[in-house]
């Protein structure tokens, strides 16, 4: 069988196909459906310092070729994660990347310090691009100076490989990418969701859902931005945004991504990543 293995700035992966944050829970939920040990890496839903209830419903709307979400960073906090989810990841061969999000720079630092001590954690994805919270999140990732500030302080708090997750909701993504790399990001992941809105009717009541758009609708935006960033930085790029199958995956590699992440497609077919891996193996060559 063809060897698809690679090392992304110290993260050893069997293949370049990962599952994206927020679309794969804490992996265990998918164990009956997916061979978790086949995946290149697993990225968790964003973890915050304290538990968060997330935004009130409605939180999701399916639109043409995509999905709008406004989850609002719902999670049980880092302590709960360490005690209740991390033990399961220790039973897997697949590297675990933890996505972290803070309202302040200090919160990112504290999260990095706590997770740095956990041997099962192989990398941190710094979420500076959540579109659905009033404090923190995307606020950092739309400004090159704030991007540098967050990445810089997290860099000092951990020796783990750092992945900066970039937002597409900017006029020019290149200065943000450069800033993240100069401040110490080893890898860039892109793109997070695109700011959008849709009218949703629930029990006869109309709501205006504002959130982040993902899925095939945003693939051309992701590809354009990866091409732009590839021109100005040398670090590996994890490409994501609407990858549904092997043809999409190949387009991302061609645009300059070293690895890819499957997100929204997991809601359609949780086996998407596994299928793409098998097809890359059949093609007989690493991308
Ligand atoms: O939780 C969310 O609402 C969310 C997050 Br943290 C993110 O990074 N991207 C997104 O589309 N939703």
PDB file of N, CA, C and O in Angstrom, residues 204-231:
ATOM      1  N   UNK A 204     -43.434  28.006  13.423  1.00  0.00           N
ATOM      2  CA  UNK A 204     -44.187  29.139  12.883  1.00  0.00           C
ATOM      3  C   UNK A 204     -43.581  30.503  13.189  1.00  0.00           C
ATOM      4  O   UNK A 204     -44.074  31.530  12.748  1.00  0.00           O
ATOM      5  N   UNK A 205     -42.493  30.535  13.952  1.00  0.00           N
ATOM      6  CA  UNK A 205     -41.877  31.822  14.311  1.00  0.00           C
ATOM      7  C   UNK A 205     -40.635  32.053  13.464  1.00  0.00           C
ATOM      8  O   UNK A 205     -39.813  31.157  13.302  1.00  0.00           O
ATOM      9  N   UNK A 206     -40.538  33.288  12.937  1.00  0.00           N
ATOM     10  CA  UNK A 206     -39.379  33.582  12.080  1.00  0.00           C
ATOM     11  C   UNK A 206     -38.209  34.122  12.888  1.00  0.00           C
ATOM     12  O   UNK A 206     -38.382  34.951  13.766  1.00  0.00           O
ATOM     13  N   UNK A 207     -37.019  33.625  12.559  1.00  0.00           N
ATOM     14  CA  UNK A 207     -35.792  34.099  13.221  1.00  0.00           C
ATOM     15  C   UNK A 207     -34.787  34.480  12.150  1.00  0.00           C
ATOM     16  O   UNK A 207     -34.740  33.861  11.096  1.00  0.00           O
ATOM     17  N   UNK A 208     -33.986  35.490  12.440  1.00  0.00           N
ATOM     18  CA  UNK A 208     -32.864  35.805  11.553  1.00  0.00           C
ATOM     19  C   UNK A 208     -31.611  35.173  12.163  1.00  0.00           C
ATOM     20  O   UNK A 208     -31.153  35.605  13.218  1.00  0.00           O
ATOM     21  N   UNK A 209     -31.127  34.113  11.529  1.00  0.00           N
ATOM     22  CA  UNK A 209     -29.931  33.434  12.038  1.00  0.00           C
ATOM     23  C   UNK A 209     -28.704  34.078  11.413  1.00  0.00           C
ATOM     24  O   UNK A 209     -28.555  34.099  10.184  1.00  0.00           O
ATOM     25  N   UNK A 210     -27.830  34.600  12.269  1.00  0.00           N
ATOM     26  CA  UNK A 210     -26.552  35.121  11.778  1.00  0.00           C
ATOM     27  C   UNK A 210     -25.474  34.155  12.234  1.00  0.00           C
ATOM     28  O   UNK A 210     -25.438  33.793  13.420  1.00  0.00           O
ATOM     29  N   UNK A 211     -24.647  33.715  11.332  1.00  0.00           N
ATOM     30  CA  UNK A 211     -23.637  32.732  11.729  1.00  0.00           C
ATOM     31  C   UNK A 211     -22.583  32.546  10.662  1.00  0.00           C
ATOM     32  O   UNK A 211     -22.397  33.396   9.785  1.00  0.00           O
ATOM     33  N   UNK A 212     -21.906  31.415  10.740  1.00  0.00           N
ATOM     34  CA  UNK A 212     -20.808  31.124   9.811  1.00  0.00           C
ATOM     35  C   UNK A 212     -21.245  30.087   8.793  1.00  0.00           C
ATOM     36  O   UNK A 212     -21.767  29.033   9.151  1.00  0.00           O
ATOM     37  N   UNK A 213     -20.989  30.394   7.536  1.00  0.00           N
ATOM     38  CA  UNK A 213     -21.347  29.482   6.442  1.00  0.00           C
ATOM     39  C   UNK A 213     -20.177  28.533   6.147  1.00  0.00           C
ATOM     40  O   UNK A 213     -19.025  28.964   6.037  1.00  0.00           O
ATOM     41  N   UNK A 214     -20.517  27.251   6.018  1.00  0.00           N
ATOM     42  CA  UNK A 214     -19.518  26.233   5.647  1.00  0.00           C
ATOM     43  C   UNK A 214     -20.095  25.378   4.529  1.00  0.00           C
ATOM     44  O   UNK A 214     -21.235  25.570   4.121  1.00  0.00           O
ATOM     45  N   UNK A 215     -19.297  24.412   4.054  1.00  0.00           N
ATOM     46  CA  UNK A 215     -19.786  23.512   3.005  1.00  0.00           C
ATOM     47  C   UNK A 215     -19.347  23.951   1.615  1.00  0.00           C
ATOM     48  O   UNK A 215     -18.587  24.924   1.460  1.00  0.00           O
ATOM     49  N   UNK A 216     -19.826  23.219   0.588  1.00  0.00           N
ATOM     50  CA  UNK A 216     -19.358  23.467  -0.784  1.00  0.00           C
ATOM     51  C   UNK A 216     -19.496  24.925  -1.238  1.00  0.00           C
ATOM     52  O   UNK A 216     -18.704  25.388  -2.065  1.00  0.00           O
ATOM     53  N   UNK A 217     -20.452  25.661  -0.671  1.00  0.00           N
ATOM     54  CA  UNK A 217     -20.646  27.062  -1.064  1.00  0.00           C
ATOM     55  C   UNK A 217     -19.377  27.888  -0.862  1.00  0.00           C
ATOM     56  O   UNK A 217     -19.149  28.866  -1.580  1.00  0.00           O
ATOM     57  N   UNK A 218     -18.543  27.511   0.119  1.00  0.00           N
ATOM     58  CA  UNK A 218     -17.373  28.359   0.415  1.00  0.00           C
ATOM     59  C   UNK A 218     -16.069  27.811  -0.182  1.00  0.00           C
ATOM     60  O   UNK A 218     -15.014  28.413   0.005  1.00  0.00           O
ATOM     61  N   UNK A 219     -16.164  26.696  -0.901  1.00  0.00           N
ATOM     62  CA  UNK A 219     -14.928  26.093  -1.427  1.00  0.00           C
ATOM     63  C   UNK A 219     -14.117  27.061  -2.303  1.00  0.00           C
ATOM     64  O   UNK A 219     -12.893  27.189  -2.116  1.00  0.00           O
ATOM     65  N   UNK A 220     -14.768  27.789  -3.223  1.00  0.00           N
ATOM     66  CA  UNK A 220     -13.960  28.690  -4.064  1.00  0.00           C
ATOM     67  C   UNK A 220     -13.283  29.804  -3.274  1.00  0.00           C
ATOM     68  O   UNK A 220     -12.196  30.261  -3.635  1.00  0.00           O
ATOM     69  N   UNK A 221     -13.909  30.218  -2.174  1.00  0.00           N
ATOM     70  CA  UNK A 221     -13.302  31.262  -1.329  1.00  0.00           C
ATOM     71  C   UNK A 221     -12.061  30.680  -0.644  1.00  0.00           C
ATOM     72  O   UNK A 221     -10.994  31.302  -0.616  1.00  0.00           O
ATOM     73  N   UNK A 222     -12.216  29.458  -0.114  1.00  0.00           N
ATOM     74  CA  UNK A 222     -11.086  28.801   0.559  1.00  0.00           C
ATOM     75  C   UNK A 222      -9.921  28.619  -0.406  1.00  0.00           C
ATOM     76  O   UNK A 222      -8.764  28.919  -0.074  1.00  0.00           O
ATOM     77  N   UNK A 223     -10.225  28.166  -1.607  1.00  0.00           N
ATOM     78  CA  UNK A 223      -9.146  27.909  -2.579  1.00  0.00           C
ATOM     79  C   UNK A 223      -8.444  29.201  -2.975  1.00  0.00           C
ATOM     80  O   UNK A 223      -7.212  29.241  -3.080  1.00  0.00           O
ATOM     81  N   UNK A 224      -9.216  30.249  -3.148  1.00  0.00           N
ATOM     82  CA  UNK A 224      -8.600  31.539  -3.498  1.00  0.00           C
ATOM     83  C   UNK A 224      -7.659  31.990  -2.381  1.00  0.00           C
ATOM     84  O   UNK A 224      -6.520  32.408  -2.614  1.00  0.00           O
ATOM     85  N   UNK A 225      -8.128  31.884  -1.134  1.00  0.00           N
ATOM     86  CA  UNK A 225      -7.331  32.375  -0.010  1.00  0.00           C
ATOM     87  C   UNK A 225      -6.084  31.516   0.224  1.00  0.00           C
ATOM     88  O   UNK A 225      -5.022  32.035   0.567  1.00  0.00           O
ATOM     89  N   UNK A 226      -6.215  30.206   0.048  1.00  0.00           N
ATOM     90  CA  UNK A 226      -5.034  29.329   0.207  1.00  0.00           C
ATOM     91  C   UNK A 226      -3.985  29.708  -0.842  1.00  0.00           C
ATOM     92  O   UNK A 226      -2.794  29.821  -0.545  1.00  0.00           O
ATOM     93  N   UNK A 227      -4.425  29.957  -2.057  1.00  0.00           N
ATOM     94  CA  UNK A 227      -3.464  30.365  -3.113  1.00  0.00           C
ATOM     95  C   UNK A 227      -2.771  31.668  -2.730  1.00  0.00           C
ATOM     96  O   UNK A 227      -1.559  31.810  -2.896  1.00  0.00           O
ATOM     97  N   UNK A 228      -3.545  32.609  -2.180  1.00  0.00           N
ATOM     98  CA  UNK A 228      -2.957  33.896  -1.797  1.00  0.00           C
ATOM     99  C   UNK A 228      -1.921  33.706  -0.684  1.00  0.00           C
ATOM    100  O   UNK A 228      -0.831  34.277  -0.737  1.00  0.00           O
ATOM    101  N   UNK A 229      -2.287  32.904   0.311  1.00  0.00           N
ATOM    102  CA  UNK A 229      -1.403  32.725   1.466  1.00  0.00           C
ATOM    103  C   UNK A 229      -0.163  31.915   1.077  1.00  0.00           C
ATOM    104  O   UNK A 229       0.948  32.198   1.524  1.00  0.00           O
ATOM    105  N   UNK A 230      -0.358  30.920   0.208  1.00  0.00           N
ATOM    106  CA  UNK A 230       0.770  30.092  -0.246  1.00  0.00           C
ATOM    107  C   UNK A 230       1.891  30.929  -0.851  1.00  0.00           C
ATOM    108  O   UNK A 230       3.072  30.631  -0.729  1.00  0.00           O
ATOM    109  N   UNK A 231       1.498  32.033  -1.485  1.00  0.00           N
ATOM    110  CA  UNK A 231       2.484  32.929  -2.134  1.00  0.00           C
ATOM    111  C   UNK A 231       3.346  33.663  -1.131  1.00  0.00           C
ATOM    112  O   UNK A 231       4.454  34.060  -1.450  1.00  0.00           O
TER     113      UNK A 231
END
